[in-house]
Amino acid sequence: MKKYALYDTYETETEPGELLCTSDDYAEIVKAAKLRSAETDGECELNVMERVERK
């Protein structure tokens, strides 16, 4: 399981939205977010979720 997950919740019916990318590298998440924004002409609502490890 990856540490970060990027979702787009713009006009979606599912929770937490459309999964766009998962990665352990935050820079990769940022790159995917920029790409999605460019592809949709900014018509997106992007959310990053971070997995929290339980002890």
mmCIF file of N, CA, C and O in Angstrom:
data_model
loop_
_atom_site.group_PDB
_atom_site.id
_atom_site.type_symbol
_atom_site.label_atom_id
_atom_site.label_comp_id
_atom_site.label_asym_id
_atom_site.label_seq_id
_atom_site.Cartn_x
_atom_site.Cartn_y
_atom_site.Cartn_z
ATOM 1 N N MET A 1 0.842 -1.175 0.000
ATOM 2 C CA MET A 1 0.000 0.000 0.000
ATOM 3 C C MET A 1 0.891 1.243 0.000
ATOM 4 O O MET A 1 1.837 1.337 0.759
ATOM 5 N N LYS A 2 0.590 2.173 -0.886
ATOM 6 C CA LYS A 2 1.370 3.392 -1.030
ATOM 7 C C LYS A 2 0.993 4.414 0.049
ATOM 8 O O LYS A 2 -0.106 4.376 0.609
ATOM 9 N N LYS A 3 1.901 5.336 0.314
ATOM 10 C CA LYS A 3 1.695 6.326 1.374
ATOM 11 C C LYS A 3 0.683 7.397 0.987
ATOM 12 O O LYS A 3 -0.101 7.850 1.812
ATOM 13 N N TYR A 4 0.688 7.835 -0.291
ATOM 14 C CA TYR A 4 -0.194 8.911 -0.740
ATOM 15 C C TYR A 4 -1.132 8.426 -1.834
ATOM 16 O O TYR A 4 -0.771 7.568 -2.627
ATOM 17 N N ALA A 5 -2.314 9.027 -1.866
ATOM 18 C CA ALA A 5 -3.281 8.749 -2.928
ATOM 19 C C ALA A 5 -3.890 10.076 -3.371
ATOM 20 O O ALA A 5 -4.276 10.900 -2.537
ATOM 21 N N LEU A 6 -3.957 10.289 -4.675
ATOM 22 C CA LEU A 6 -4.516 11.512 -5.249
ATOM 23 C C LEU A 6 -5.878 11.189 -5.852
ATOM 24 O O LEU A 6 -6.004 10.260 -6.652
ATOM 25 N N TYR A 7 -6.883 11.966 -5.458
ATOM 26 C CA TYR A 7 -8.250 11.779 -5.942
ATOM 27 C C TYR A 7 -8.766 13.063 -6.566
ATOM 28 O O TYR A 7 -8.415 14.154 -6.133
ATOM 29 N N ASP A 8 -9.637 12.920 -7.552
ATOM 30 C CA ASP A 8 -10.362 14.045 -8.130
ATOM 31 C C ASP A 8 -11.830 13.863 -7.768
ATOM 32 O O ASP A 8 -12.454 12.875 -8.153
ATOM 33 N N THR A 9 -12.385 14.811 -7.025
ATOM 34 C CA THR A 9 -13.776 14.708 -6.583
ATOM 35 C C THR A 9 -14.716 15.577 -7.408
ATOM 36 O O THR A 9 -15.892 15.683 -7.094
ATOM 37 N N TYR A 10 -14.192 16.185 -8.473
ATOM 38 C CA TYR A 10 -15.015 17.052 -9.320
ATOM 39 C C TYR A 10 -16.041 16.215 -10.072
ATOM 40 O O TYR A 10 -15.691 15.324 -10.845
ATOM 41 N N GLU A 11 -17.308 16.509 -9.845
ATOM 42 C CA GLU A 11 -18.423 15.831 -10.522
ATOM 43 C C GLU A 11 -18.338 14.312 -10.468
ATOM 44 O O GLU A 11 -18.578 13.624 -11.461
ATOM 45 N N THR A 12 -17.973 13.760 -9.327
ATOM 46 C CA THR A 12 -17.953 12.307 -9.186
ATOM 47 C C THR A 12 -19.083 11.866 -8.274
ATOM 48 O O THR A 12 -19.524 12.602 -7.407
ATOM 49 N N GLU A 13 -19.504 10.667 -8.478
ATOM 50 C CA GLU A 13 -20.566 10.085 -7.667
ATOM 51 C C GLU A 13 -19.995 9.162 -6.595
ATOM 52 O O GLU A 13 -20.713 8.690 -5.736
ATOM 53 N N THR A 14 -18.707 8.883 -6.677
ATOM 54 C CA THR A 14 -18.102 7.923 -5.763
ATOM 55 C C THR A 14 -17.315 8.627 -4.667
ATOM 56 O O THR A 14 -16.841 9.738 -4.842
ATOM 57 N N GLU A 15 -17.176 7.985 -3.555
ATOM 58 C CA GLU A 15 -16.349 8.487 -2.454
ATOM 59 C C GLU A 15 -15.077 7.683 -2.424
ATOM 60 O O GLU A 15 -15.130 6.469 -2.557
ATOM 61 N N PRO A 16 -13.931 8.213 -2.264
ATOM 62 C CA PRO A 16 -13.611 9.638 -2.093
ATOM 63 C C PRO A 16 -13.411 10.366 -3.408
ATOM 64 O O PRO A 16 -12.922 11.482 -3.428
ATOM 65 N N GLY A 17 -13.775 9.777 -4.529
ATOM 66 C CA GLY A 17 -13.604 10.392 -5.842
ATOM 67 C C GLY A 17 -12.875 9.451 -6.779
ATOM 68 O O GLY A 17 -12.653 8.283 -6.470
ATOM 69 N N GLU A 18 -12.467 9.979 -7.918
ATOM 70 C CA GLU A 18 -11.736 9.179 -8.893
ATOM 71 C C GLU A 18 -10.269 9.092 -8.489
ATOM 72 O O GLU A 18 -9.595 10.111 -8.348
ATOM 73 N N LEU A 19 -9.784 7.892 -8.302
ATOM 74 C CA LEU A 19 -8.381 7.686 -7.942
ATOM 75 C C LEU A 19 -7.522 7.958 -9.164
ATOM 76 O O LEU A 19 -7.700 7.352 -10.212
ATOM 77 N N LEU A 20 -6.569 8.881 -9.019
ATOM 78 C CA LEU A 20 -5.699 9.256 -10.128
ATOM 79 C C LEU A 20 -4.309 8.678 -10.005
ATOM 80 O O LEU A 20 -3.690 8.332 -11.004
ATOM 81 N N CYS A 21 -3.791 8.585 -8.780
ATOM 82 C CA CYS A 21 -2.402 8.179 -8.603
ATOM 83 C C CYS A 21 -2.173 7.753 -7.160
ATOM 84 O O CYS A 21 -2.753 8.323 -6.244
ATOM 85 N N THR A 22 -1.317 6.759 -6.969
ATOM 86 C CA THR A 22 -0.836 6.401 -5.638
ATOM 87 C C THR A 22 0.684 6.327 -5.703
ATOM 88 O O THR A 22 1.245 5.920 -6.728
ATOM 89 N N SER A 23 1.334 6.746 -4.635
ATOM 90 C CA SER A 23 2.794 6.746 -4.629
ATOM 91 C C SER A 23 3.317 6.943 -3.212
ATOM 92 O O SER A 23 2.632 7.501 -2.356
ATOM 93 N N ASP A 24 4.545 6.516 -2.997
ATOM 94 C CA ASP A 24 5.240 6.819 -1.751
ATOM 95 C C ASP A 24 6.003 8.136 -1.862
ATOM 96 O O ASP A 24 6.485 8.668 -0.881
ATOM 97 N N ASP A 25 6.093 8.668 -3.093
ATOM 98 C CA ASP A 25 6.844 9.891 -3.371
ATOM 99 C C ASP A 25 5.866 11.050 -3.589
ATOM 100 O O ASP A 25 5.114 11.068 -4.565
ATOM 101 N N TYR A 26 5.908 12.030 -2.685
ATOM 102 C CA TYR A 26 4.980 13.156 -2.774
ATOM 103 C C TYR A 26 5.192 13.957 -4.063
ATOM 104 O O TYR A 26 4.237 14.478 -4.642
ATOM 105 N N ALA A 27 6.427 14.047 -4.529
ATOM 106 C CA ALA A 27 6.713 14.780 -5.769
ATOM 107 C C ALA A 27 5.958 14.157 -6.952
ATOM 108 O O ALA A 27 5.501 14.876 -7.849
ATOM 109 N N GLU A 28 5.810 12.859 -6.960
ATOM 110 C CA GLU A 28 5.058 12.185 -8.019
ATOM 111 C C GLU A 28 3.576 12.550 -7.944
ATOM 112 O O GLU A 28 2.918 12.720 -8.970
ATOM 113 N N ILE A 29 3.063 12.690 -6.748
ATOM 114 C CA ILE A 29 1.669 13.098 -6.550
ATOM 115 C C ILE A 29 1.457 14.509 -7.093
ATOM 116 O O ILE A 29 0.472 14.792 -7.780
ATOM 117 N N VAL A 30 2.385 15.400 -6.789
ATOM 118 C CA VAL A 30 2.300 16.780 -7.270
ATOM 119 C C VAL A 30 2.343 16.815 -8.800
ATOM 120 O O VAL A 30 1.564 17.536 -9.436
ATOM 121 N N LYS A 31 3.203 16.022 -9.383
ATOM 122 C CA LYS A 31 3.309 15.945 -10.849
ATOM 123 C C LYS A 31 1.988 15.465 -11.457
ATOM 124 O O LYS A 31 1.509 16.026 -12.443
ATOM 125 N N ALA A 32 1.387 14.455 -10.858
ATOM 126 C CA ALA A 32 0.110 13.924 -11.350
ATOM 127 C C ALA A 32 -1.005 14.963 -11.190
ATOM 128 O O ALA A 32 -1.880 15.083 -12.053
ATOM 129 N N ALA A 33 -0.967 15.729 -10.110
ATOM 130 C CA ALA A 33 -1.971 16.770 -9.886
ATOM 131 C C ALA A 33 -1.859 17.872 -10.939
ATOM 132 O O ALA A 33 -2.866 18.347 -11.472
ATOM 133 N N LYS A 34 -0.633 18.272 -11.249
ATOM 134 C CA LYS A 34 -0.426 19.299 -12.277
ATOM 135 C C LYS A 34 -0.897 18.807 -13.639
ATOM 136 O O LYS A 34 -1.522 19.553 -14.395
ATOM 137 N N LEU A 35 -0.617 17.559 -13.945
ATOM 138 C CA LEU A 35 -1.048 16.976 -15.209
ATOM 139 C C LEU A 35 -2.572 16.947 -15.300
ATOM 140 O O LEU A 35 -3.150 17.324 -16.323
ATOM 141 N N ARG A 36 -3.233 16.522 -14.233
ATOM 142 C CA ARG A 36 -4.698 16.458 -14.228
ATOM 143 C C ARG A 36 -5.300 17.848 -14.402
ATOM 144 O O ARG A 36 -6.270 18.031 -15.146
ATOM 145 N N SER A 37 -4.722 18.825 -13.737
ATOM 146 C CA SER A 37 -5.205 20.193 -13.850
ATOM 147 C C SER A 37 -5.072 20.696 -15.288
ATOM 148 O O SER A 37 -5.990 21.326 -15.818
ATOM 149 N N ALA A 38 -3.962 20.389 -15.924
ATOM 150 C CA ALA A 38 -3.755 20.795 -17.312
ATOM 151 C C ALA A 38 -4.721 20.071 -18.251
ATOM 152 O O ALA A 38 -5.280 20.684 -19.171
ATOM 153 N N GLU A 39 -4.936 18.786 -18.019
ATOM 154 C CA GLU A 39 -5.826 17.989 -18.869
ATOM 155 C C GLU A 39 -7.279 18.452 -18.787
ATOM 156 O O GLU A 39 -8.024 18.342 -19.753
ATOM 157 N N THR A 40 -7.671 18.955 -17.630
ATOM 158 C CA THR A 40 -9.064 19.348 -17.414
ATOM 159 C C THR A 40 -9.263 20.860 -17.455
ATOM 160 O O THR A 40 -10.336 21.343 -17.085
ATOM 161 N N ASP A 41 -8.232 21.595 -17.869
ATOM 162 C CA ASP A 41 -8.281 23.064 -17.885
ATOM 163 C C ASP A 41 -8.670 23.623 -16.524
ATOM 164 O O ASP A 41 -9.422 24.596 -16.409
ATOM 165 N N GLY A 42 -8.186 22.983 -15.480
ATOM 166 C CA GLY A 42 -8.426 23.441 -14.113
ATOM 167 C C GLY A 42 -9.771 23.054 -13.534
ATOM 168 O O GLY A 42 -10.088 23.406 -12.406
ATOM 169 N N GLU A 43 -10.573 22.324 -14.296
ATOM 170 C CA GLU A 43 -11.879 21.898 -13.804
ATOM 171 C C GLU A 43 -11.733 20.567 -13.073
ATOM 172 O O GLU A 43 -12.126 19.507 -13.563
ATOM 173 N N CYS A 44 -11.140 20.655 -11.896
ATOM 174 C CA CYS A 44 -10.947 19.467 -11.067
ATOM 175 C C CYS A 44 -10.889 19.916 -9.606
ATOM 176 O O CYS A 44 -10.639 21.081 -9.313
ATOM 177 N N GLU A 45 -11.173 18.998 -8.720
ATOM 178 C CA GLU A 45 -11.054 19.226 -7.280
ATOM 179 C C GLU A 45 -10.175 18.106 -6.745
ATOM 180 O O GLU A 45 -10.640 16.987 -6.543
ATOM 181 N N LEU A 46 -8.915 18.419 -6.548
ATOM 182 C CA LEU A 46 -7.941 17.400 -6.194
ATOM 183 C C LEU A 46 -7.731 17.317 -4.695
ATOM 184 O O LEU A 46 -7.653 18.342 -4.011
ATOM 185 N N ASN A 47 -7.649 16.103 -4.206
ATOM 186 C CA ASN A 47 -7.411 15.842 -2.789
ATOM 187 C C ASN A 47 -6.332 14.782 -2.656
ATOM 188 O O ASN A 47 -6.353 13.782 -3.370
ATOM 189 N N VAL A 48 -5.434 15.021 -1.731
ATOM 190 C CA VAL A 48 -4.396 14.044 -1.429
ATOM 191 C C VAL A 48 -4.702 13.438 -0.072
ATOM 192 O O VAL A 48 -4.941 14.163 0.899
ATOM 193 N N MET A 49 -4.701 12.137 -0.016
ATOM 194 C CA MET A 49 -4.889 11.439 1.252
ATOM 195 C C MET A 49 -3.574 10.771 1.603
ATOM 196 O O MET A 49 -2.900 10.211 0.742
ATOM 197 N N GLU A 50 -3.219 10.860 2.880
ATOM 198 C CA GLU A 50 -1.983 10.249 3.352
ATOM 199 C C GLU A 50 -2.339 9.105 4.288
ATOM 200 O O GLU A 50 -3.147 9.260 5.206
ATOM 201 N N ARG A 51 -1.741 7.958 4.031
ATOM 202 C CA ARG A 51 -1.986 6.791 4.878
ATOM 203 C C ARG A 51 -1.261 6.994 6.202
ATOM 204 O O ARG A 51 -0.102 7.375 6.254
ATOM 205 N N VAL A 52 -1.951 6.731 7.275
ATOM 206 C CA VAL A 52 -1.383 6.852 8.612
ATOM 207 C C VAL A 52 -1.145 5.451 9.143
ATOM 208 O O VAL A 52 -2.043 4.618 9.145
ATOM 209 N N GLU A 53 0.072 5.210 9.553
ATOM 210 C CA GLU A 53 0.412 3.895 10.089
ATOM 211 C C GLU A 53 0.047 3.836 11.565
ATOM 212 O O GLU A 53 0.371 4.733 12.330
ATOM 213 N N ARG A 54 -0.616 2.785 11.931
ATOM 214 C CA ARG A 54 -1.008 2.590 13.338
ATOM 215 C C ARG A 54 0.070 1.785 14.045
ATOM 216 O O ARG A 54 0.636 0.870 13.467
ATOM 217 N N LYS A 55 0.291 2.125 15.257
ATOM 218 C CA LYS A 55 1.310 1.426 16.048
ATOM 219 C C LYS A 55 0.689 0.439 16.992
ATOM 220 O O LYS A 55 -0.397 0.483 17.381
#
